[in-house]
Amino acid sequence: MWRELFCLVVLAAILYAPSTGLAGPSLLGSAQEFAVLGATPSVTNTGTTTLWGDVGISPAASITGQESLTVNGINALLNPADVHLNDSVAQQAQSDALTAYNALAGLAATTDLTGLELAGLTLTPGVYSFGTTAGLNGALTLDFATNPGGDFVFQVGTALTTGSGSSVNVINGSQSSGVYWLMGVTGGSGTGAATLGSSTVFAGNILALDTIALDSTAAILCGRAISLNAAVTMIGNTISNDNTAEDFGSGRPDFGSYGFSGGNGAQVIPAPGAFLLVAVGMATLSAFRKRTSILK
């Protein structure tokens, strides 16, 4: 009889044991799986570009330059599973990205940086607004020390441009840290562009209403390039949406945040009451065995 009871306890432990799951839903939804996502007329690549994360486009279905594009370690032409040409995955990702954009654009700004140069600043988590354009011509530091689980949200009225060799450096982050750059918040479609100058080393998720252009050797390490209405153009770039998994030797951490998108990756999540259930079961089994021993 005790063997049957033991089996029941083991079965309960299996059914109610901690499970592996996501750290939590990302604000980006399914768009989190992408390194590059364009809309129309194309995603274009020239030169050797390396992506960690999927590449896709919707509603158009044209990605040019795939022969020199590496996606998750595989040439794009040989990796249809991670290259999405207006399929259901790309369509859903565009929908999720738009939802994220609208939610972030609707946040109340905590600081107005209109007219200020970003280079040389050290900022703490918050919502930063630019009435028109934003420029970065040097190094910007984003310091999560005051709130490691918080977000940086940059609401750029029209366009962002970075100068050659500029950088965004993120420090003191955590698995839940988020960095989001929104283009076109006040200007509407057709004005929300982002241009990263040559050799720029960027961090965070670009969500643009208009085009995203990366000049030669510009990199987005710990982030994504997502255009909601226009094209994404690459010229020999490097983009990683998960620097914990692949940072291409940069040494720039994303602190487990899955490209500063609030975290992903598997972790152990205890089911409610699991440990209590198993403990009670084992105690019952022990008492039953002792009683059986006394009766014998």
Coordinates of N, CA, C and O in Angstrom, one line a residue, residues 90-262:
A90 N 5.6 37.8 -39.3 CA 6.0 39.2 -39.6 C 4.8 40.1 -39.4 O 4.9 41.2 -38.8
Q91 N 3.6 39.7 -39.8 CA 2.4 40.4 -39.7 C 2.1 40.6 -38.2 O 1.7 41.8 -37.8
Q92 N 2.2 39.6 -37.4 CA 1.9 39.7 -36.0 C 2.9 40.6 -35.3 O 2.5 41.3 -34.4
A93 N 4.1 40.4 -35.7 CA 5.2 41.2 -35.1 C 5.0 42.7 -35.3 O 5.1 43.6 -34.4
Q94 N 4.5 43.1 -36.5 CA 4.2 44.5 -36.8 C 3.1 45.0 -36.0 O 3.1 46.1 -35.5
S95 N 2.1 44.1 -35.8 CA 0.9 44.5 -35.0 C 1.3 44.7 -33.6 O 1.0 45.7 -32.9
D96 N 2.2 43.8 -33.0 CA 2.6 44.0 -31.7 C 3.5 45.2 -31.5 O 3.5 45.9 -30.4
A97 N 4.4 45.4 -32.5 CA 5.3 46.6 -32.4 C 4.5 47.9 -32.4 O 4.8 48.9 -31.7
L98 N 3.4 48.0 -33.2 CA 2.6 49.2 -33.2 C 1.9 49.4 -31.9 O 1.8 50.5 -31.3
T99 N 1.4 48.3 -31.3 CA 0.8 48.4 -29.9 C 1.8 48.9 -28.9 O 1.4 49.8 -28.1
A100 N 3.0 48.4 -29.0 CA 4.1 48.9 -28.1 C 4.3 50.4 -28.3 O 4.5 51.2 -27.3
Y101 N 4.5 50.8 -29.6 CA 4.7 52.2 -29.9 C 3.6 53.1 -29.3 O 3.9 54.1 -28.7
N102 N 2.4 52.7 -29.5 CA 1.3 53.6 -29.0 C 1.3 53.7 -27.5 O 1.0 54.7 -27.0
A103 N 1.6 52.5 -26.9 CA 1.6 52.5 -25.4 C 2.7 53.4 -24.9 O 2.5 54.2 -23.9
L104 N 3.9 53.3 -25.5 CA 5.1 54.1 -25.1 C 4.9 55.6 -25.4 O 5.3 56.5 -24.6
A105 N 4.3 55.9 -26.6 CA 4.1 57.3 -27.0 C 3.1 58.0 -26.1 O 3.1 59.2 -26.0
G106 N 2.2 57.2 -25.5 CA 1.2 57.7 -24.6 C 1.6 58.0 -23.2 O 0.8 58.6 -22.4
L107 N 2.8 57.7 -22.9 CA 3.3 57.9 -21.5 C 3.6 59.4 -21.3 O 4.0 60.1 -22.2
A108 N 3.3 59.9 -20.1 CA 3.6 61.3 -19.8 C 5.1 61.5 -19.7 O 5.8 60.7 -19.0
A109 N 5.7 62.5 -20.3 CA 7.1 62.8 -20.3 C 7.5 63.3 -18.9 O 6.8 64.0 -18.3
T110 N 8.6 62.8 -18.4 CA 9.2 63.3 -17.1 C 10.2 64.4 -17.3 O 10.4 65.2 -16.4
T111 N 10.8 64.4 -18.5 CA 11.9 65.4 -18.8 C 11.8 65.8 -20.2 O 11.7 65.0 -21.1
D112 N 11.8 67.1 -20.5 CA 11.8 67.6 -21.9 C 13.3 68.0 -22.3 O 13.9 68.8 -21.7
L113 N 13.8 67.3 -23.3 CA 15.2 67.5 -23.7 C 15.2 68.2 -25.1 O 16.2 68.3 -25.7
T114 N 14.1 68.8 -25.5 CA 14.1 69.5 -26.8 C 15.2 70.5 -26.9 O 15.4 71.4 -26.0
G115 N 15.9 70.4 -28.0 CA 17.0 71.3 -28.3 C 18.3 70.9 -27.7 O 19.4 71.6 -27.9
L116 N 18.4 69.9 -26.8 CA 19.6 69.5 -26.2 C 20.3 68.4 -26.9 O 19.7 67.6 -27.5
E117 N 21.6 68.5 -26.9 CA 22.5 67.4 -27.5 C 22.6 66.3 -26.4 O 22.8 66.5 -25.2
L118 N 22.4 65.0 -26.9 CA 22.5 63.9 -26.0 C 23.9 63.6 -25.6 O 24.1 63.0 -24.5
A119 N 24.9 63.8 -26.4 CA 26.2 63.5 -26.1 C 26.7 64.1 -24.8 O 26.4 65.3 -24.5
G120 N 27.4 63.4 -23.9 CA 27.9 63.9 -22.7 C 27.0 63.8 -21.5 O 27.4 64.1 -20.4
L121 N 25.7 63.4 -21.8 CA 24.7 63.3 -20.7 C 24.8 61.9 -20.0 O 25.1 60.9 -20.7
T122 N 24.5 61.9 -18.7 CA 24.2 60.6 -18.0 C 22.8 60.7 -17.5 O 22.5 61.6 -16.7
L123 N 22.0 59.8 -17.9 CA 20.5 59.9 -17.6 C 20.1 58.7 -16.7 O 20.8 57.7 -16.7
T124 N 19.1 58.9 -16.0 CA 18.5 57.9 -15.1 C 17.1 57.5 -15.8 O 16.6 58.2 -16.6
P125 N 16.6 56.3 -15.4 CA 15.3 55.9 -16.1 C 14.2 56.9 -16.0 O 14.0 57.6 -15.0
G126 N 13.5 57.0 -17.1 CA 12.4 58.0 -17.2 C 11.9 58.1 -18.6 O 12.3 57.4 -19.5
V127 N 11.0 59.0 -18.8 CA 10.4 59.3 -20.2 C 10.9 60.7 -20.6 O 10.6 61.7 -20.0
Y128 N 11.7 60.7 -21.7 CA 12.4 61.9 -22.2 C 11.8 62.3 -23.5 O 11.6 61.4 -24.4
S129 N 11.4 63.5 -23.7 CA 10.7 64.0 -24.9 C 11.6 65.0 -25.6 O 12.3 65.8 -25.0
F130 N 11.4 64.9 -27.0 CA 12.0 65.9 -27.9 C 10.9 66.4 -28.8 O 10.2 65.6 -29.5
G131 N 10.6 67.7 -28.7 CA 9.5 68.3 -29.5 C 9.7 68.1 -31.0 O 8.8 67.9 -31.8
T132 N 11.0 68.1 -31.4 CA 11.3 67.9 -32.9 C 12.4 66.8 -33.0 O 12.1 65.7 -32.8
T133 N 13.6 67.2 -33.4 CA 14.6 66.2 -33.7 C 15.5 66.0 -32.4 O 15.4 66.8 -31.5
A134 N 16.2 64.9 -32.5 CA 17.2 64.5 -31.4 C 18.5 64.2 -32.1 O 18.5 63.6 -33.2
G135 N 19.6 64.6 -31.5 CA 20.9 64.4 -32.0 C 21.9 63.8 -31.0 O 21.8 64.1 -29.8
L136 N 22.7 62.9 -31.5 CA 23.7 62.3 -30.6 C 25.1 62.3 -31.4 O 25.2 61.7 -32.4
N137 N 26.0 63.1 -30.9 CA 27.3 63.3 -31.5 C 28.4 63.0 -30.5 O 29.1 64.0 -30.1
G138 N 28.4 61.8 -30.0 CA 29.4 61.5 -28.9 C 28.8 60.4 -28.1 O 28.1 59.5 -28.6
A139 N 29.1 60.3 -26.8 CA 28.7 59.2 -25.9 C 27.6 59.7 -25.0 O 27.7 60.7 -24.3
L140 N 26.5 58.8 -24.9 CA 25.4 59.0 -24.0 C 25.5 57.8 -23.0 O 25.6 56.7 -23.5
T141 N 25.3 58.1 -21.7 CA 25.3 57.0 -20.7 C 23.9 56.9 -20.1 O 23.3 57.9 -19.7
L142 N 23.4 55.7 -20.1 CA 22.1 55.4 -19.5 C 22.3 54.6 -18.3 O 22.8 53.4 -18.4
D143 N 22.1 55.2 -17.1 CA 22.4 54.5 -15.8 C 21.2 54.1 -15.1 O 20.4 54.9 -14.7
F144 N 21.0 52.7 -15.0 CA 19.9 52.2 -14.3 C 20.0 52.1 -12.8 O 19.2 51.5 -12.1
A145 N 21.1 52.6 -12.2 CA 21.4 52.4 -10.8 C 20.2 52.8 -9.9 O 20.0 52.1 -8.9
T146 N 19.5 53.8 -10.2 CA 18.4 54.2 -9.3 C 17.1 53.3 -9.5 O 16.3 53.3 -8.6
N147 N 17.1 52.6 -10.6 CA 15.9 51.7 -10.8 C 16.3 50.7 -11.9 O 15.9 50.8 -13.0
P148 N 17.0 49.6 -11.4 CA 17.4 48.6 -12.4 C 16.3 47.9 -13.2 O 16.6 47.5 -14.3
G149 N 15.1 47.9 -12.7 CA 14.0 47.3 -13.4 C 13.2 48.3 -14.2 O 12.1 47.9 -14.7
G150 N 13.6 49.5 -14.3 CA 12.9 50.5 -15.0 C 13.1 50.6 -16.5 O 13.7 49.7 -17.1
D151 N 12.6 51.7 -17.1 CA 12.7 51.9 -18.5 C 13.2 53.3 -18.8 O 13.0 54.2 -18.1
F152 N 14.0 53.3 -19.9 CA 14.2 54.6 -20.6 C 13.3 54.6 -21.8 O 13.4 53.7 -22.6
V153 N 12.6 55.7 -21.9 CA 11.7 55.9 -23.1 C 12.0 57.3 -23.7 O 11.9 58.3 -23.0
F154 N 12.5 57.3 -24.9 CA 12.8 58.5 -25.6 C 11.7 58.8 -26.7 O 11.6 58.0 -27.7
Q155 N 10.9 59.8 -26.5 CA 9.8 60.2 -27.4 C 10.3 61.3 -28.3 O 10.3 62.5 -27.9
V156 N 10.8 60.9 -29.5 CA 11.4 61.9 -30.4 C 10.3 62.4 -31.3 O 9.7 61.6 -32.1
G157 N 10.1 63.7 -31.4 CA 9.0 64.2 -32.2 C 9.1 63.9 -33.6 O 8.1 63.5 -34.3
T158 N 10.3 64.0 -34.2 CA 10.5 63.7 -35.6 C 11.6 62.7 -35.8 O 11.3 61.5 -35.8
A159 N 12.8 63.1 -35.9 CA 13.9 62.2 -36.3 C 15.1 62.2 -35.3 O 15.3 63.2 -34.7
L160 N 15.8 61.1 -35.3 CA 17.0 60.9 -34.5 C 18.2 60.7 -35.5 O 18.1 59.9 -36.4
T161 N 19.3 61.4 -35.3 CA 20.5 61.3 -36.1 C 21.7 61.2 -35.1 O 21.8 62.0 -34.2
T162 N 22.5 60.2 -35.4 CA 23.7 60.0 -34.6 C 24.9 60.3 -35.5 O 24.9 60.0 -36.7
G163 N 26.0 61.0 -35.0 CA 27.2 61.2 -35.7 C 28.1 60.0 -35.7 O 27.9 59.1 -34.9
S164 N 29.0 60.0 -36.6 CA 30.0 58.9 -36.7 C 30.7 58.7 -35.4 O 31.1 59.6 -34.7
G165 N 30.8 57.4 -35.0 CA 31.5 57.0 -33.8 C 30.8 57.3 -32.5 O 31.3 57.2 -31.4
S166 N 29.5 57.7 -32.6 CA 28.7 57.9 -31.4 C 28.4 56.6 -30.7 O 28.5 55.5 -31.3
S167 N 28.0 56.7 -29.4 CA 27.7 55.5 -28.7 C 26.6 55.8 -27.6 O 26.5 56.9 -27.1
V168 N 25.9 54.7 -27.3 CA 24.9 54.7 -26.2 C 25.4 53.6 -25.2 O 25.5 52.4 -25.6
N169 N 25.8 54.0 -24.0 CA 26.4 53.1 -23.1 C 25.4 52.9 -21.9 O 25.0 53.8 -21.3
V170 N 25.1 51.6 -21.6 CA 24.1 51.3 -20.6 C 24.8 50.6 -19.4 O 25.5 49.7 -19.6
I171 N 24.6 51.1 -18.2 CA 25.2 50.5 -17.0 C 24.2 50.3 -15.9 O 23.1 50.8 -15.9
N172 N 24.6 49.3 -15.1 CA 23.8 49.0 -13.9 C 22.4 48.5 -14.2 O 21.4 48.7 -13.4
G173 N 22.2 47.8 -15.3 CA 20.9 47.3 -15.7 C 20.6 46.0 -15.0 O 21.3 45.4 -14.2
S174 N 19.4 45.4 -15.3 CA 18.9 44.1 -14.8 C 18.2 43.4 -15.9 O 18.0 43.9 -17.0
Q175 N 17.6 42.2 -15.5 CA 16.9 41.4 -16.5 C 15.6 42.2 -16.9 O 15.1 41.9 -18.1
S176 N 15.1 43.1 -16.1 CA 13.9 43.8 -16.5 C 14.1 45.1 -17.1 O 13.1 45.8 -17.4
S177 N 15.3 45.5 -17.4 CA 15.6 46.9 -17.9 C 15.1 47.0 -19.3 O 15.1 46.1 -20.1
G178 N 14.5 48.2 -19.7 CA 14.0 48.5 -21.0 C 14.6 49.8 -21.5 O 14.7 50.8 -20.8
V179 N 14.9 49.8 -22.8 CA 15.3 51.1 -23.5 C 14.6 51.2 -24.8 O 14.7 50.3 -25.7
Y180 N 13.8 52.2 -25.0 CA 13.0 52.4 -26.2 C 13.2 53.8 -26.8 O 13.1 54.8 -26.1
W181 N 13.4 53.8 -28.1 CA 13.5 55.0 -28.9 C 12.4 55.1 -29.9 O 12.3 54.3 -30.8
L182 N 11.5 56.1 -29.7 CA 10.3 56.3 -30.6 C 10.6 57.4 -31.5 O 10.9 58.5 -31.0
M183 N 10.4 57.2 -32.8 CA 10.5 58.3 -33.8 C 9.2 58.7 -34.4 O 8.4 57.8 -34.8
G184 N 8.9 60.0 -34.5 CA 7.7 60.5 -35.1 C 6.6 60.7 -34.2 O 5.4 60.8 -34.6
V185 N 6.9 60.9 -32.9 CA 5.8 61.0 -31.9 C 4.9 62.2 -32.1 O 3.7 62.1 -31.9
T186 N 5.5 63.3 -32.6 CA 4.7 64.5 -32.8 C 4.5 64.8 -34.3 O 3.6 65.5 -34.7
G187 N 5.4 64.2 -35.1 CA 5.4 64.6 -36.5 C 4.5 63.7 -37.4 O 4.1 64.1 -38.5
G188 N 4.1 62.5 -36.9 CA 3.3 61.6 -37.7 C 4.1 60.9 -38.8 O 5.3 61.0 -38.9
S189 N 3.4 60.1 -39.5 CA 4.0 59.2 -40.5 C 4.7 60.1 -41.5 O 4.2 61.1 -42.0
G190 N 5.9 59.6 -41.9 CA 6.7 60.3 -42.9 C 7.8 61.2 -42.3 O 8.6 61.8 -43.0
T191 N 7.8 61.4 -41.0 CA 8.8 62.2 -40.4 C 9.5 61.5 -39.3 O 10.5 62.0 -38.8
G192 N 9.2 60.3 -38.9 CA 9.8 59.6 -37.8 C 10.9 58.7 -38.2 O 10.8 57.5 -38.1
A193 N 12.0 59.3 -38.6 CA 13.1 58.5 -39.1 C 14.2 58.4 -38.1 O 14.3 59.2 -37.2
A194 N 15.1 57.4 -38.3 CA 16.3 57.3 -37.5 C 17.5 57.0 -38.4 O 17.4 56.1 -39.3
T195 N 18.6 57.7 -38.2 CA 19.8 57.5 -39.0 C 21.0 57.3 -38.1 O 21.3 58.2 -37.3
L196 N 21.6 56.2 -38.1 CA 22.8 55.9 -37.3 C 24.0 56.1 -38.1 O 24.2 55.4 -39.1
G197 N 24.9 57.0 -37.7 CA 26.1 57.3 -38.5 C 27.1 56.2 -38.4 O 27.0 55.3 -37.6
S198 N 28.0 56.2 -39.3 CA 29.0 55.2 -39.4 C 29.7 54.9 -38.1 O 30.0 55.9 -37.3
S199 N 29.9 53.6 -37.8 CA 30.6 53.2 -36.5 C 29.9 53.6 -35.3 O 30.5 53.5 -34.2
T200 N 28.7 54.0 -35.4 CA 27.9 54.2 -34.1 C 27.7 52.9 -33.4 O 27.4 51.9 -34.1
V201 N 27.8 52.9 -32.1 CA 27.4 51.7 -31.3 C 26.2 52.1 -30.5 O 26.4 52.8 -29.5
F202 N 25.1 51.6 -30.9 CA 23.8 52.0 -30.3 C 23.3 50.9 -29.3 O 23.7 49.8 -29.4
A203 N 22.4 51.3 -28.5 CA 21.7 50.4 -27.6 C 20.2 50.8 -27.4 O 19.9 51.9 -27.3
G204 N 19.4 49.8 -27.4 CA 17.9 50.0 -27.2 C 17.2 49.7 -28.5 O 17.7 49.3 -29.5
N205 N 15.9 49.8 -28.4 CA 14.9 49.4 -29.4 C 14.4 50.6 -30.1 O 13.7 51.4 -29.6
I206 N 14.7 50.7 -31.4 CA 14.2 51.8 -32.3 C 12.9 51.4 -32.9 O 12.8 50.4 -33.6
L207 N 11.9 52.2 -32.6 CA 10.5 52.0 -33.1 C 10.2 53.3 -33.9 O 9.9 54.3 -33.3
A208 N 10.3 53.2 -35.2 CA 10.2 54.4 -36.1 C 9.0 54.3 -37.0 O 8.7 53.3 -37.5
L209 N 8.3 55.5 -37.1 CA 7.2 55.5 -38.1 C 7.7 55.6 -39.5 O 7.0 55.1 -40.4
D210 N 8.9 56.0 -39.7 CA 9.5 56.2 -41.0 C 10.7 55.3 -41.2 O 10.9 54.3 -40.5
T211 N 11.7 55.7 -42.0 CA 12.8 54.8 -42.3 C 13.8 54.7 -41.2 O 13.9 55.6 -40.4
I212 N 14.5 53.6 -41.2 CA 15.7 53.4 -40.3 C 16.9 53.1 -41.2 O 16.8 52.2 -42.0
A213 N 17.9 53.9 -41.1 CA 19.1 53.7 -42.0 C 20.3 53.6 -41.1 O 20.6 54.5 -40.2
L214 N 21.1 52.5 -41.3 CA 22.3 52.3 -40.6 C 23.5 52.5 -41.6 O 23.6 51.8 -42.6
D215 N 24.3 53.5 -41.3 CA 25.5 53.7 -42.1 C 26.5 52.6 -41.9 O 26.4 51.8 -41.0
S216 N 27.6 52.6 -42.7 CA 28.6 51.6 -42.7 C 29.1 51.3 -41.3 O 29.5 52.2 -40.6
T217 N 29.1 50.0 -40.9 CA 29.6 49.5 -39.6 C 28.9 50.0 -38.4 O 29.3 49.7 -37.3
A218 N 27.8 50.7 -38.5 CA 27.0 51.0 -37.3 C 26.5 49.7 -36.7 O 26.2 48.8 -37.4
A219 N 26.3 49.8 -35.4 CA 25.9 48.6 -34.7 C 24.8 48.9 -33.7 O 24.8 50.0 -33.1
I220 N 23.8 48.0 -33.6 CA 22.9 48.1 -32.5 C 23.1 46.9 -31.6 O 22.7 45.7 -32.0
L221 N 23.9 47.0 -30.6 CA 24.2 45.9 -29.7 C 23.3 46.0 -28.5 O 23.4 47.0 -27.7
C222 N 22.4 45.1 -28.3 CA 21.4 45.1 -27.3 C 20.2 45.9 -27.8 O 19.9 47.0 -27.2
G223 N 19.5 45.5 -28.8 CA 18.4 46.2 -29.3 C 17.9 45.7 -30.6 O 18.2 44.6 -31.1
R224 N 17.0 46.6 -31.3 CA 16.4 46.2 -32.5 C 16.1 47.4 -33.4 O 16.1 48.6 -32.8
A225 N 15.9 47.2 -34.7 CA 15.5 48.3 -35.6 C 14.2 47.9 -36.2 O 14.1 46.9 -37.0
I226 N 13.1 48.6 -35.8 CA 11.8 48.3 -36.3 C 11.1 49.5 -36.9 O 10.9 50.5 -36.2
S227 N 10.9 49.4 -38.2 CA 10.1 50.5 -38.9 C 8.7 50.0 -39.0 O 8.4 49.0 -39.6
L228 N 7.8 50.9 -38.6 CA 6.4 50.5 -38.7 C 5.7 50.8 -40.0 O 4.7 50.2 -40.4
N229 N 6.3 51.7 -40.8 CA 5.7 52.1 -42.1 C 6.6 52.2 -43.3 O 6.1 52.4 -44.4
A230 N 7.9 52.0 -43.1 CA 8.8 52.2 -44.1 C 9.9 51.2 -44.2 O 9.8 50.1 -43.7
A231 N 11.1 51.6 -44.7 CA 12.2 50.6 -45.0 C 13.2 50.7 -43.9 O 13.3 51.6 -43.1
V232 N 14.0 49.6 -43.8 CA 15.2 49.5 -43.0 C 16.4 49.2 -44.0 O 16.3 48.3 -44.8
T233 N 17.4 50.1 -43.9 CA 18.6 49.9 -44.8 C 19.8 49.6 -43.9 O 20.1 50.4 -43.0
M234 N 20.5 48.6 -44.3 CA 21.7 48.2 -43.6 C 22.9 48.2 -44.6 O 22.8 47.9 -45.7
I235 N 24.1 48.6 -44.0 CA 25.3 48.6 -44.8 C 26.4 48.0 -43.9 O 27.1 48.7 -43.1
G236 N 26.6 46.7 -44.0 CA 27.7 46.1 -43.2 C 27.6 46.3 -41.7 O 28.5 46.7 -41.1
N237 N 26.4 46.0 -41.2 CA 26.1 46.3 -39.8 C 26.1 45.0 -38.9 O 26.1 43.9 -39.4
T238 N 26.0 45.3 -37.6 CA 25.9 44.2 -36.6 C 24.7 44.6 -35.7 O 24.7 45.7 -35.1
I239 N 23.8 43.7 -35.5 CA 22.6 43.9 -34.6 C 22.4 42.7 -33.8 O 22.2 41.6 -34.4
S240 N 22.3 42.8 -32.5 CA 21.9 41.7 -31.6 C 20.7 42.1 -30.8 O 20.8 43.1 -30.1
N241 N 19.7 41.2 -30.8 CA 18.5 41.5 -29.9 C 18.7 40.8 -28.6 O 17.7 40.8 -27.8
D242 N 19.8 40.2 -28.3 CA 20.0 39.4 -27.1 C 21.5 39.3 -26.8 O 22.1 38.3 -27.2
N243 N 22.1 40.3 -26.2 CA 23.6 40.2 -26.0 C 24.0 39.3 -24.9 O 25.2 38.9 -24.8
T244 N 23.0 38.8 -24.1 CA 23.4 37.7 -23.2 C 23.7 36.4 -24.0 O 24.5 35.6 -23.6
A245 N 22.9 36.2 -25.1 CA 23.2 35.0 -25.9 C 24.3 35.2 -26.9 O 25.1 34.3 -27.2
E246 N 24.4 36.4 -27.5 CA 25.4 36.7 -28.5 C 25.7 38.2 -28.6 O 24.9 39.0 -29.0
D247 N 26.9 38.5 -28.2 CA 27.3 39.9 -28.2 C 28.4 40.2 -29.2 O 28.9 41.3 -29.3
F248 N 28.7 39.2 -30.0 CA 29.7 39.3 -31.1 C 31.0 39.8 -30.6 O 31.7 40.6 -31.3
G249 N 31.4 39.5 -29.3 CA 32.6 39.9 -28.8 C 32.7 41.3 -28.3 O 33.8 41.8 -28.0
S250 N 31.6 42.0 -28.2 CA 31.6 43.4 -27.9 C 31.8 43.6 -26.4 O 32.3 44.7 -26.0
G251 N 31.5 42.7 -25.6 CA 31.6 42.9 -24.1 C 30.6 43.8 -23.6 O 30.8 44.3 -22.4
R252 N 29.6 44.1 -24.3 CA 28.5 45.1 -23.9 C 27.3 44.2 -23.4 O 26.6 43.7 -24.2
P253 N 27.1 44.2 -22.1 CA 26.0 43.3 -21.6 C 24.6 44.0 -21.7 O 24.5 45.2 -21.8
D254 N 23.6 43.1 -21.8 CA 22.2 43.6 -21.7 C 21.6 43.1 -20.4 O 20.4 43.3 -20.2
F255 N 22.4 42.6 -19.5 CA 22.0 42.2 -18.2 C 20.9 41.2 -18.2 O 20.1 41.1 -17.2
G256 N 20.8 40.4 -19.2 CA 19.7 39.4 -19.3 C 18.4 39.9 -19.7 O 17.3 39.3 -19.6
S257 N 18.3 41.2 -20.2 CA 17.1 41.9 -20.5 C 16.6 41.6 -21.9 O 15.6 42.2 -22.3
Y258 N 17.2 40.7 -22.7 CA 16.8 40.4 -24.0 C 16.8 41.6 -24.9 O 15.8 42.0 -25.4
G259 N 18.0 42.3 -25.0 CA 18.0 43.5 -25.8 C 17.3 44.6 -25.3 O 16.7 45.4 -26.0
F260 N 17.3 44.8 -23.9 CA 16.7 45.9 -23.3 C 15.2 46.0 -23.6 O 14.6 47.0 -23.9
S261 N 14.5 44.8 -23.6 CA 13.1 44.8 -23.9 C 12.3 44.1 -22.7 O 11.3 43.5 -22.9
G262 N 12.9 44.3 -21.5 CA 12.2 43.8 -20.4 C 12.4 42.4 -20.0 O 11.7 41.9 -19.1

